[in-house]
PDB file of C-alpha atoms in Angstrom:
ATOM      1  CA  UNK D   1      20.207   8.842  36.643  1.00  0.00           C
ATOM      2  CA  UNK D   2      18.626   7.387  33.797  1.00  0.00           C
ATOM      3  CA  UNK D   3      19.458   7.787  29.952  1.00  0.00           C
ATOM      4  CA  UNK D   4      19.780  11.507  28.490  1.00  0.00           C
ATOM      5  CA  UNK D   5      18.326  13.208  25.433  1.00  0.00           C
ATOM      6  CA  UNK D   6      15.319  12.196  23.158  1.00  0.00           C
ATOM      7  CA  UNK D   7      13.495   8.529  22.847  1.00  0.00           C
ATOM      8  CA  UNK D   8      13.057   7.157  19.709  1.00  0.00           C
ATOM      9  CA  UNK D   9      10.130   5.204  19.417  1.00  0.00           C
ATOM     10  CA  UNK D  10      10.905   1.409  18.450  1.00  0.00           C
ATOM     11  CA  UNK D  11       7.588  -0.794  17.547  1.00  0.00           C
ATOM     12  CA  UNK D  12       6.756  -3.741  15.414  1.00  0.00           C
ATOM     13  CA  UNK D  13       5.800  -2.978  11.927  1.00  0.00           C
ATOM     14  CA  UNK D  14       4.053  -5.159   9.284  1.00  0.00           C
ATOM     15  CA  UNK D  15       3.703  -5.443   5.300  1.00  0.00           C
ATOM     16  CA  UNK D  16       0.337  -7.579   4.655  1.00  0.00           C
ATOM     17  CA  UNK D  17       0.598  -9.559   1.558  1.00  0.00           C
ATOM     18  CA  UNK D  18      -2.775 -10.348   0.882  1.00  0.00           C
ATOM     19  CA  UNK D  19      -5.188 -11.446  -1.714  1.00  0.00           C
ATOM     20  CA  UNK D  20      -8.227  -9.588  -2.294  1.00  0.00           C
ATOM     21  CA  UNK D  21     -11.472 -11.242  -2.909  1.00  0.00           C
ATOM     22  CA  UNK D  22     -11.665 -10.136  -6.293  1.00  0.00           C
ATOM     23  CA  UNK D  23     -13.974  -6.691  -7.359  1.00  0.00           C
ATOM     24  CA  UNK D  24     -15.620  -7.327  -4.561  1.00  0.00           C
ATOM     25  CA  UNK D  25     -15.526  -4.320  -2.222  1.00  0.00           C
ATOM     26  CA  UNK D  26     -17.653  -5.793   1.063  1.00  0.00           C
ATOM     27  CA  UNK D  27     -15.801  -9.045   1.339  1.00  0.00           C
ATOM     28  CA  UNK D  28     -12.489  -7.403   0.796  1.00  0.00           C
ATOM     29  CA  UNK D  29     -13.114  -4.606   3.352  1.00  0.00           C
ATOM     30  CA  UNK D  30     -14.175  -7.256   5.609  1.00  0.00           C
ATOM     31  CA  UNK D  31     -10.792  -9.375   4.943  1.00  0.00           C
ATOM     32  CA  UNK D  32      -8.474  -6.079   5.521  1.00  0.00           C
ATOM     33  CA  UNK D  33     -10.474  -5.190   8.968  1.00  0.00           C
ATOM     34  CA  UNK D  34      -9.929  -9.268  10.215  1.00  0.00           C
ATOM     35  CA  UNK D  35      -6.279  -8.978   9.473  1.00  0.00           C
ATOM     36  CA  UNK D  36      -6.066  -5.252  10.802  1.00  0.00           C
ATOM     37  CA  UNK D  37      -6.819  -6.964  14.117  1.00  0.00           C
ATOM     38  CA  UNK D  38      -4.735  -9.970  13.589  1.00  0.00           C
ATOM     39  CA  UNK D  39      -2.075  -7.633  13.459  1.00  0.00           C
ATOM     40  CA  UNK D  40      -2.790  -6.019  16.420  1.00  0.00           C
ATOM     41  CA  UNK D  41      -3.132  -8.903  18.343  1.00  0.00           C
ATOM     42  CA  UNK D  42       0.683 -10.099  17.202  1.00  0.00           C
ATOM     43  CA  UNK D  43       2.153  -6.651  18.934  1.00  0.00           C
ATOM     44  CA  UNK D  44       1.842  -4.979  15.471  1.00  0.00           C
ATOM     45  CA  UNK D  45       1.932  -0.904  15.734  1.00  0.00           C
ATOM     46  CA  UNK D  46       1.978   0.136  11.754  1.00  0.00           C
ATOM     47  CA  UNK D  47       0.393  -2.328   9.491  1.00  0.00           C
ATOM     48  CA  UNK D  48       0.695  -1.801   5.637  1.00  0.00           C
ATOM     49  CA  UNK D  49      -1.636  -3.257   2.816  1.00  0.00           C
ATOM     50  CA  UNK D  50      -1.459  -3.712  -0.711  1.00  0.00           C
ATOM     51  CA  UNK D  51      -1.796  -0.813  -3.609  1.00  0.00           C
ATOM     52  CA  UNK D  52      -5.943  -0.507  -4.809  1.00  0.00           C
ATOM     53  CA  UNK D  53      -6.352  -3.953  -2.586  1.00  0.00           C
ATOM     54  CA  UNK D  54      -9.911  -2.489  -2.212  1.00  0.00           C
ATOM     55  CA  UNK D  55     -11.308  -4.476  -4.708  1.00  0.00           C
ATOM     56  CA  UNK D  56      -8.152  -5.166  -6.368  1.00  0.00           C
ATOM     57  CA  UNK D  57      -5.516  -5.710  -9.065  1.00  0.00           C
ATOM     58  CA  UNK D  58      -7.278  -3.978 -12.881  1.00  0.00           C
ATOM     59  CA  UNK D  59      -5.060  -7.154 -14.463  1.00  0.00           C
ATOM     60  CA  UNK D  60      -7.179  -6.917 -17.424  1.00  0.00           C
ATOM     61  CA  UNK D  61      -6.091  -3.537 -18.576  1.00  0.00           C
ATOM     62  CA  UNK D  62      -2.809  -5.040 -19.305  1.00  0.00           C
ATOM     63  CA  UNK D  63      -3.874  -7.870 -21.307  1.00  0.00           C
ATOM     64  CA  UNK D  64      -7.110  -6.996 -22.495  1.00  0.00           C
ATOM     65  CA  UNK D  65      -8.065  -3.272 -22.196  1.00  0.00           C
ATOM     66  CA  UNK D  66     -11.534  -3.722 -23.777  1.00  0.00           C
ATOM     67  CA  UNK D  67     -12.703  -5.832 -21.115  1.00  0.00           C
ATOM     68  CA  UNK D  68     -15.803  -3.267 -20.247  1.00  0.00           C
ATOM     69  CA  UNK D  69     -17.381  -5.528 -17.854  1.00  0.00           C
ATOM     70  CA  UNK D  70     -14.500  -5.481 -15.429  1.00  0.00           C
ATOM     71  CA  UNK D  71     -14.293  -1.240 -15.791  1.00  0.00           C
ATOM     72  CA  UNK D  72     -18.417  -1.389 -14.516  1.00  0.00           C
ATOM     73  CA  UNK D  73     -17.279  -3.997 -11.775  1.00  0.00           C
ATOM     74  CA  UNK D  74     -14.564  -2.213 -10.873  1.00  0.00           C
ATOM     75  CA  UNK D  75     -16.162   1.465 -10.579  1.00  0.00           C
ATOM     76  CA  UNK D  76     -19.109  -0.213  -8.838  1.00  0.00           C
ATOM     77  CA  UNK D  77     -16.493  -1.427  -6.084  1.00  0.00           C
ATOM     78  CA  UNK D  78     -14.549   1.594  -5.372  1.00  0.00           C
ATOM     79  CA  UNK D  79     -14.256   3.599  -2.283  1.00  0.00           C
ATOM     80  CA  UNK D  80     -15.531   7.349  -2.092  1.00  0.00           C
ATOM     81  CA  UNK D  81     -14.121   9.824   0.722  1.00  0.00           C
ATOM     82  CA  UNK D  82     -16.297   9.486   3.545  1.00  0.00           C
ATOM     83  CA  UNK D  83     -18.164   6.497   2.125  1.00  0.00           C
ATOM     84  CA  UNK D  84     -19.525   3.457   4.843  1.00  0.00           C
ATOM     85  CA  UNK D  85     -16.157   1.326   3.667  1.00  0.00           C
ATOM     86  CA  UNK D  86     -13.611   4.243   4.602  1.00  0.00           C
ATOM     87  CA  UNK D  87     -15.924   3.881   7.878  1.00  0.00           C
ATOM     88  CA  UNK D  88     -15.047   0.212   8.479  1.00  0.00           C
ATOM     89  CA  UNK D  89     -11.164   0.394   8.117  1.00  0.00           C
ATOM     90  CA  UNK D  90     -11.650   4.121  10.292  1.00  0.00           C
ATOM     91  CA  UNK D  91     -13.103   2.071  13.151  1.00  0.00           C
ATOM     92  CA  UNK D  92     -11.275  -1.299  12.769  1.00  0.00           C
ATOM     93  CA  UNK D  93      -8.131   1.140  12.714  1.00  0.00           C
ATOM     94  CA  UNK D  94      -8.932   2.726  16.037  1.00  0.00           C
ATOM     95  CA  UNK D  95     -10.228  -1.070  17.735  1.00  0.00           C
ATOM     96  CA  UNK D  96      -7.082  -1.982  16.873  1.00  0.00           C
ATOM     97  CA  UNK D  97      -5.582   0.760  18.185  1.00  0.00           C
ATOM     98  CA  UNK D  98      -2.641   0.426  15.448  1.00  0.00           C
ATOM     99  CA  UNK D  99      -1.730   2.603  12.597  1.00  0.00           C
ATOM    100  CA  UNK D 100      -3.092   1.612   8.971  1.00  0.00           C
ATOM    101  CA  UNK D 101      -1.756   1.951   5.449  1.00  0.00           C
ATOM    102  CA  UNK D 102      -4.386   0.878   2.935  1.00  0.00           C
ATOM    103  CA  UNK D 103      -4.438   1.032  -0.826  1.00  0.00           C
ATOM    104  CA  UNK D 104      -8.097   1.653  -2.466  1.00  0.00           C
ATOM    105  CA  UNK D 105      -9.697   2.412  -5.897  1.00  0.00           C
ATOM    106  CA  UNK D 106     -11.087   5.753  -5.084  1.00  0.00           C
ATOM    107  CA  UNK D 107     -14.169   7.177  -6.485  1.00  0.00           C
ATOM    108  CA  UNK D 108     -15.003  10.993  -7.219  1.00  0.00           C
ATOM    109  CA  UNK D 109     -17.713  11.356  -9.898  1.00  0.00           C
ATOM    110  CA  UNK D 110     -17.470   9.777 -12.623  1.00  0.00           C
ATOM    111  CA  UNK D 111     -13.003   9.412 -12.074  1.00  0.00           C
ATOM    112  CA  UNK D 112     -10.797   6.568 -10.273  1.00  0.00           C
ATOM    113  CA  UNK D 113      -8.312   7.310  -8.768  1.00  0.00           C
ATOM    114  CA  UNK D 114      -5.002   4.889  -7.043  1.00  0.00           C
ATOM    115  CA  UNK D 115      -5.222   5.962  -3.556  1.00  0.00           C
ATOM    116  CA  UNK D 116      -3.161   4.789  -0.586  1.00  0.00           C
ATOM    117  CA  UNK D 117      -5.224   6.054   2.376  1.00  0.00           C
ATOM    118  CA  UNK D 118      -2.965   6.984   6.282  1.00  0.00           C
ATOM    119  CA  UNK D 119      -5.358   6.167   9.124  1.00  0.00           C
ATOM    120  CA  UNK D 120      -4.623   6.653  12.637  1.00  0.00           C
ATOM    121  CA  UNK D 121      -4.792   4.750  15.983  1.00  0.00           C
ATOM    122  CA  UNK D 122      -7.406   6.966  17.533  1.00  0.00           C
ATOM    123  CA  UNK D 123      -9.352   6.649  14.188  1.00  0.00           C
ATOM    124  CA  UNK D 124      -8.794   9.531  12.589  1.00  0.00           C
ATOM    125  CA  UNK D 125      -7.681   9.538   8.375  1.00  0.00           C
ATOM    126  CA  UNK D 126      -4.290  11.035   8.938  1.00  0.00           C
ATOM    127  CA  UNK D 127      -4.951  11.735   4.852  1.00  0.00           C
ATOM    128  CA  UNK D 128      -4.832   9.936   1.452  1.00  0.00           C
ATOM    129  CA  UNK D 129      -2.144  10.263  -1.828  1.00  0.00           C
ATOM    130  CA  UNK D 130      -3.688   9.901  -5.377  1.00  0.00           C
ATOM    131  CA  UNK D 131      -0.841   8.123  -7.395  1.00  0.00           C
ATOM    132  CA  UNK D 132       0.811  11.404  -9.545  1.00  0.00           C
ATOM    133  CA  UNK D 133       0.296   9.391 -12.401  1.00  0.00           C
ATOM    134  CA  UNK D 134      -0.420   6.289 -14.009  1.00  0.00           C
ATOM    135  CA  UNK D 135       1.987   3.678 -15.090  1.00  0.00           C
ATOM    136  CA  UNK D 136       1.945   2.770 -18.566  1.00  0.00           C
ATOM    137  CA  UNK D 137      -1.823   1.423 -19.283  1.00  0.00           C
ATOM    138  CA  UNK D 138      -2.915   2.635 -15.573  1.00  0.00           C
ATOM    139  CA  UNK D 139      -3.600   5.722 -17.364  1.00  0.00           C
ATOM    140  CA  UNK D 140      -6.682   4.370 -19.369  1.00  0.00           C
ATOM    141  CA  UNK D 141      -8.433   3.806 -15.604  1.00  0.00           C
ATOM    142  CA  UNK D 142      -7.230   6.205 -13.095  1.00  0.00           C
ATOM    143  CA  UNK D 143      -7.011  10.406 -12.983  1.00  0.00           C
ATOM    144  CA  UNK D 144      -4.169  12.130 -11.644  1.00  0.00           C
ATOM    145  CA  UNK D 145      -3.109  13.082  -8.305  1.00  0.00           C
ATOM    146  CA  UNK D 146      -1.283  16.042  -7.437  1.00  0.00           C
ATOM    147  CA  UNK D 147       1.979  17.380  -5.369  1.00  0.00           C
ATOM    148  CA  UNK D 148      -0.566  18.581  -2.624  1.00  0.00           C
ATOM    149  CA  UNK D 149      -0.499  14.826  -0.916  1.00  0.00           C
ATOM    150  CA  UNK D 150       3.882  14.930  -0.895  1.00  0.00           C
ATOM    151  CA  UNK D 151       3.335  15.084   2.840  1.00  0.00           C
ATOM    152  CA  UNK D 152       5.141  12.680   5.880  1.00  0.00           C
ATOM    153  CA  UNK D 153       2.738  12.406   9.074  1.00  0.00           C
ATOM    154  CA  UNK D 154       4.180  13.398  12.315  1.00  0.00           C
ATOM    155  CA  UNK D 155       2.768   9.797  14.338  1.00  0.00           C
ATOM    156  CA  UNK D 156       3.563   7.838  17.463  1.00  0.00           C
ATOM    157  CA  UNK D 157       6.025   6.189  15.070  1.00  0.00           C
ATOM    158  CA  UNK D 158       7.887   8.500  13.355  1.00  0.00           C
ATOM    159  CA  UNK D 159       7.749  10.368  10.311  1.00  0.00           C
ATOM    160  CA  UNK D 160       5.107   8.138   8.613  1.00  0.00           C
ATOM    161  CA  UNK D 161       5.010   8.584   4.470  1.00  0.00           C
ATOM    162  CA  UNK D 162       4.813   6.239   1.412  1.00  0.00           C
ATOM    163  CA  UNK D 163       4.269   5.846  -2.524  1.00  0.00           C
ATOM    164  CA  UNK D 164       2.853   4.278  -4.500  1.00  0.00           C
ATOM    165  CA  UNK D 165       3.924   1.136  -6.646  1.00  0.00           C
ATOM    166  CA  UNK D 166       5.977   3.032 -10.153  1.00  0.00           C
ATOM    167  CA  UNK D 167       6.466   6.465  -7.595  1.00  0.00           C
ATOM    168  CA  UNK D 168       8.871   4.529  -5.608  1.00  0.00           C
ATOM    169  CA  UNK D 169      11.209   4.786  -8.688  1.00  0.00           C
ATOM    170  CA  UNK D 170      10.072   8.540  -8.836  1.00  0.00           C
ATOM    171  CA  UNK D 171      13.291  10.419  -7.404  1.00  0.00           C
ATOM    172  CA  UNK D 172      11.832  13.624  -7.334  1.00  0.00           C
ATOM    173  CA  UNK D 173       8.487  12.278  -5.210  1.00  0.00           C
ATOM    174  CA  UNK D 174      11.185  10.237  -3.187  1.00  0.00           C
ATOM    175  CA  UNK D 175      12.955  13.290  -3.054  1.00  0.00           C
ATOM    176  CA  UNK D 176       9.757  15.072  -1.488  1.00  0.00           C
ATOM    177  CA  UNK D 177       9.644  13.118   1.539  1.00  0.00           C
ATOM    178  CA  UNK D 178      12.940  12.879   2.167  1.00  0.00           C
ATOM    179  CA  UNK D 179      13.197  16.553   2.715  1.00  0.00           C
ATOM    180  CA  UNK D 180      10.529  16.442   5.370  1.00  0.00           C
ATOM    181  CA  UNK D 181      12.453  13.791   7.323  1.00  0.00           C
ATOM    182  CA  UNK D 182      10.873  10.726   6.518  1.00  0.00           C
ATOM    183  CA  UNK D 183      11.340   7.798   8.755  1.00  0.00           C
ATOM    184  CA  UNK D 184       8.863   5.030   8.071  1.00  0.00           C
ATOM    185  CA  UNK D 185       8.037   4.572   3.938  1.00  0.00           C
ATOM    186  CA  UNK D 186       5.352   2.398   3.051  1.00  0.00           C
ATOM    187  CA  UNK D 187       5.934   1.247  -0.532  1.00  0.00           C
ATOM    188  CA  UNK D 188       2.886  -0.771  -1.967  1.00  0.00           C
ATOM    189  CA  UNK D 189       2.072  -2.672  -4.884  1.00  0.00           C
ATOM    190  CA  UNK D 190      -0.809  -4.786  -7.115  1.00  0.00           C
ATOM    191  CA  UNK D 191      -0.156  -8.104  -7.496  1.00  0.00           C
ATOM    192  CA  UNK D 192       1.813  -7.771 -10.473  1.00  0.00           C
ATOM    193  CA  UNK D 193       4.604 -10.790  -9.918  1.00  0.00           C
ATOM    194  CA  UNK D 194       1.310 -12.812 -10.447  1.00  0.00           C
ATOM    195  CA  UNK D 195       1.721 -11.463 -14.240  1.00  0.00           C
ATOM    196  CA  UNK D 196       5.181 -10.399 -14.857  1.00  0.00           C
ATOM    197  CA  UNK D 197       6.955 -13.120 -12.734  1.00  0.00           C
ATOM    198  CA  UNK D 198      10.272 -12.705 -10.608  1.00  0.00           C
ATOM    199  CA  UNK D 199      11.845 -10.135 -12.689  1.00  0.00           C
ATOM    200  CA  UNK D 200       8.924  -7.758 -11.297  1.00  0.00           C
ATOM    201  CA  UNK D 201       9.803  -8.463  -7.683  1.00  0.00           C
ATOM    202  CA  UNK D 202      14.258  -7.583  -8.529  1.00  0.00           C
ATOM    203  CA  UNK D 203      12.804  -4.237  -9.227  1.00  0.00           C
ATOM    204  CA  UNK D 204      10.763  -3.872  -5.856  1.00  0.00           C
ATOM    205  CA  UNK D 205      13.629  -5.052  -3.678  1.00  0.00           C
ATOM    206  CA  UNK D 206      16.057  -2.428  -5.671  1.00  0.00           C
ATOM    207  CA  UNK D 207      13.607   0.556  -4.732  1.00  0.00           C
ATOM    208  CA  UNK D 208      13.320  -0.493  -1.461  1.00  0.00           C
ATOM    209  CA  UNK D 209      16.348  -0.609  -0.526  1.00  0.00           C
ATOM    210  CA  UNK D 210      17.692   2.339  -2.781  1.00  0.00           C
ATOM    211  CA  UNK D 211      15.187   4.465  -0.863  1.00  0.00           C
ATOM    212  CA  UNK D 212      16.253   2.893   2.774  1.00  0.00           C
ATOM    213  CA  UNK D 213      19.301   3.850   1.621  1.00  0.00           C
ATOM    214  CA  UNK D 214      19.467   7.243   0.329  1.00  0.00           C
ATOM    215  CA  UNK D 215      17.044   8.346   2.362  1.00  0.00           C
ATOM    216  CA  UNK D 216      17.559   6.708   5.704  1.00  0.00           C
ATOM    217  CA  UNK D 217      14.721   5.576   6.600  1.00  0.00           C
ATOM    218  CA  UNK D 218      12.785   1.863   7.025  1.00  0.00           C
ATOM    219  CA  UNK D 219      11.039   1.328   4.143  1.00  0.00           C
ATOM    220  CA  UNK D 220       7.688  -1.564   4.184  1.00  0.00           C
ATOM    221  CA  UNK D 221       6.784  -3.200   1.150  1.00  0.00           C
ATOM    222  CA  UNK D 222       3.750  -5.055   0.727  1.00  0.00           C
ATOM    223  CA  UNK D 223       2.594  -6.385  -2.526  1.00  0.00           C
ATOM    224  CA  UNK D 224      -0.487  -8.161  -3.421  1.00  0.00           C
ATOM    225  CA  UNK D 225      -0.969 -11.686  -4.490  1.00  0.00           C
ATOM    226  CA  UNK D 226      -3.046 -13.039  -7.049  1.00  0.00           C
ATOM    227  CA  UNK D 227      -6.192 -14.847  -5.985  1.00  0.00           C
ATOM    228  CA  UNK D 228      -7.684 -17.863  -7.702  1.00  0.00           C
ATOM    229  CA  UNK D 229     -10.373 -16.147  -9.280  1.00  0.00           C
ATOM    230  CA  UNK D 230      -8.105 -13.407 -10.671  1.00  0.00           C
ATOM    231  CA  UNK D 231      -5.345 -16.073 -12.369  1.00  0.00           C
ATOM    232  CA  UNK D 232      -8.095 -17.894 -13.555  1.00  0.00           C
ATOM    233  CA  UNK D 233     -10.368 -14.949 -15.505  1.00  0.00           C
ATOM    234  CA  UNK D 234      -7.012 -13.192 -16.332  1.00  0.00           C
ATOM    235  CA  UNK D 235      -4.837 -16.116 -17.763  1.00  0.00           C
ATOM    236  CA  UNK D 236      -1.718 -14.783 -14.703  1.00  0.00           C
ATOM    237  CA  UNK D 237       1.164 -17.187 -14.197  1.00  0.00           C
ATOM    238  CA  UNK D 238       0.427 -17.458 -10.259  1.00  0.00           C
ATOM    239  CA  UNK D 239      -0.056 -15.965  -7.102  1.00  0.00           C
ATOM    240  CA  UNK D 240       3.172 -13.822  -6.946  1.00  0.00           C
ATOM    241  CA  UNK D 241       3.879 -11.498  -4.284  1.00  0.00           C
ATOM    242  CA  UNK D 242       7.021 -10.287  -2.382  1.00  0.00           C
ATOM    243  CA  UNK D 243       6.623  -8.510   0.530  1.00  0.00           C
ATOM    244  CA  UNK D 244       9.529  -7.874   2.891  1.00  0.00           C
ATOM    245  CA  UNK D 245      11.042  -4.929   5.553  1.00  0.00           C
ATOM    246  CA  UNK D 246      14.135  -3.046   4.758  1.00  0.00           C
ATOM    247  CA  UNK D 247      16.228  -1.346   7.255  1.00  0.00           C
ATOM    248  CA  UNK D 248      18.312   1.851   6.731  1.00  0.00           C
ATOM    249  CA  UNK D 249      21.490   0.072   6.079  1.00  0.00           C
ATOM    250  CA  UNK D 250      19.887  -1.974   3.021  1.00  0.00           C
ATOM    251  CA  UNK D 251      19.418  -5.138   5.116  1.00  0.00           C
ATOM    252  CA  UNK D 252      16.049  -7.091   4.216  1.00  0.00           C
ATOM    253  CA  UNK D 253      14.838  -7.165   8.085  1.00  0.00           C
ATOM    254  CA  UNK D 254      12.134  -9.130   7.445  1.00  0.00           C
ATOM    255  CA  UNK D 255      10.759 -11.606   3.985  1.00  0.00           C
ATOM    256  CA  UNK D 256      10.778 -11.478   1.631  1.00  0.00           C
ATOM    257  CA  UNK D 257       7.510 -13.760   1.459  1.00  0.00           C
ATOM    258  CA  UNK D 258       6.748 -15.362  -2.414  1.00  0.00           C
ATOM    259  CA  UNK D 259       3.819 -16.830  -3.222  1.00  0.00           C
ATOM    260  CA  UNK D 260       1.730 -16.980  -0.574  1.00  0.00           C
ATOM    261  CA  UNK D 261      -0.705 -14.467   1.839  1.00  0.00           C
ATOM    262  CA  UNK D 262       1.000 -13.558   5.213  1.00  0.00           C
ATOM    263  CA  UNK D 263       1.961 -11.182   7.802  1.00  0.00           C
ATOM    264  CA  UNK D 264       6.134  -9.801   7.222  1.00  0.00           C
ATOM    265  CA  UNK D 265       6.732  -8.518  10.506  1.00  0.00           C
ATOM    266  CA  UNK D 266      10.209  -6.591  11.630  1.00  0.00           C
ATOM    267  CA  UNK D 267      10.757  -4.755  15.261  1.00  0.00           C
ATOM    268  CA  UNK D 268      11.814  -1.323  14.153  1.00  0.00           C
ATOM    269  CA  UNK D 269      13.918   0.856  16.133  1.00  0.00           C
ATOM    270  CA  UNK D 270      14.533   4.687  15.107  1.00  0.00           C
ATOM    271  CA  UNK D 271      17.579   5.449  16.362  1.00  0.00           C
ATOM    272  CA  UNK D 272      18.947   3.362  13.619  1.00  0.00           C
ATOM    273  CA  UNK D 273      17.023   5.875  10.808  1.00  0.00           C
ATOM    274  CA  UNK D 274      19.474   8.715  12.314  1.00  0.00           C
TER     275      UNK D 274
END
């Protein structure tokens, strides 16, 4: 008796639209390890944060690119491989027991780069992506990445991989994943509905569901939202955000959630990413 073949794992997933607490690296770390549990403690197996939500959105280098102070803040804040912070989301991760998605400022000498770092359940950093490239003025703060970090983890939930805000429009780093049988994407974005309004978030839903679509796969997307501080020192419109799951067929499974911090959370099931 009993059913035939393979078992496809099915497990609750989350996108975690958040706030940070602004350029501030310890009480944002802090934040992201409180909600990595609350996660956990809703069922959650794969939880996915913001893009750079460790310390935050660079606003400023859209507006007003020769705000200095902020670049000093903002290098200051970041993360370095194998640095005390990557600790603290390495052992929240594994007290959890869930997997993590979590975008950081990165730090290597005197360079920043967007980073969106893959930890495991038992702890371990499955491995970070450094965005390819900038987007627009992103260039004037963070180095390039490189094709070496086109790579889908083998996990407990499938075929884990993701991009980074503007690379989920890139077909050919799409395209990369796809290949490798991608099951779970993890799209994630700064807070940028907070300055470019609603029109921003019509071109996150499209790529969401264009890549659930074409590649057949469940894609998470989990933007951040602007906090007070940051509308306030960078003259933003409002909180933003749009965060939301998206099933293989196109269907928004869960959000989208506007405006506000919160936990989107969808059951997934595999068998429909065949």
């Amino acid at each position: 008796g009993g059913e035939m073949g393979d078992q496809l794992p099915r497990f609750k997933a989350a996108a975690v639209q958040m706030a940070a607490a602004w350029l501030d690296r310890e009480a944002t770390t802090e934040k992201v390890c409180r909600l990595i549990a609350d996660a956990a403690a809703q069922g959650v197996s794969l939880a996915v944060f913001p893009e750079v939500i460790i310390p935050g959105t660079p606003h400023w280098i859209w507006t007003e690119p020769e705000k200095y102070e902020y670049y000093v803040e903002l290098f200051k804040n970041s993360v370095e491989a194998g640095s005390q912070t990557e600790s603290r989301l390495l052992e929240a991760t594994k007290r959890a027991g869930i997997y993590t998605v979590v975008g950081v400022h990165e730090r290597e000498g005197k360079t920043l780069y967007n980073t969106m770092l893959f930890l495991g359940r038992d702890g371990r950093l499955l491995g970070r992506h450094r965005k390819l490239i900038g987007t627009m003025a992103e260039k004037t703060i963070w180095g390039q990445g490189d094709g070496s970090t086109l790579v889908v983890y083998d996990t407990e939930v499938g075929r884990l991989g993701g991009r980074i805000c503007g690379e989920n429009l890139d077909n050919l780093a799409r395209y990369a994943l796809a290949i490798q049988g991608e099951d779970v994407h993890a799209a994630i974005y700064v807070a940028g509905a907070a300055r470019r309004g609603p029109s921003w978030n019509r071109g996150l839903e499209a790529a969401a569901v264009y890549h659930a679509l074409t590649t057949q796969c469940f894609v998470i997307c989990a933007q951040a939202v602007a906090s007070p501080r940051e509308i306030e020192a960078c003259g933003l419109a409002g909180p933003g955000g749009w965060s939301a799951i998206v099933a293989p067929d196109g269907q928004l499974i869960a959000g989208p959630l506007v405006g506000e911090e919160g936990m989107v959370i969808a059951e997934i099931d595999l068998e429909q990413a065949i």
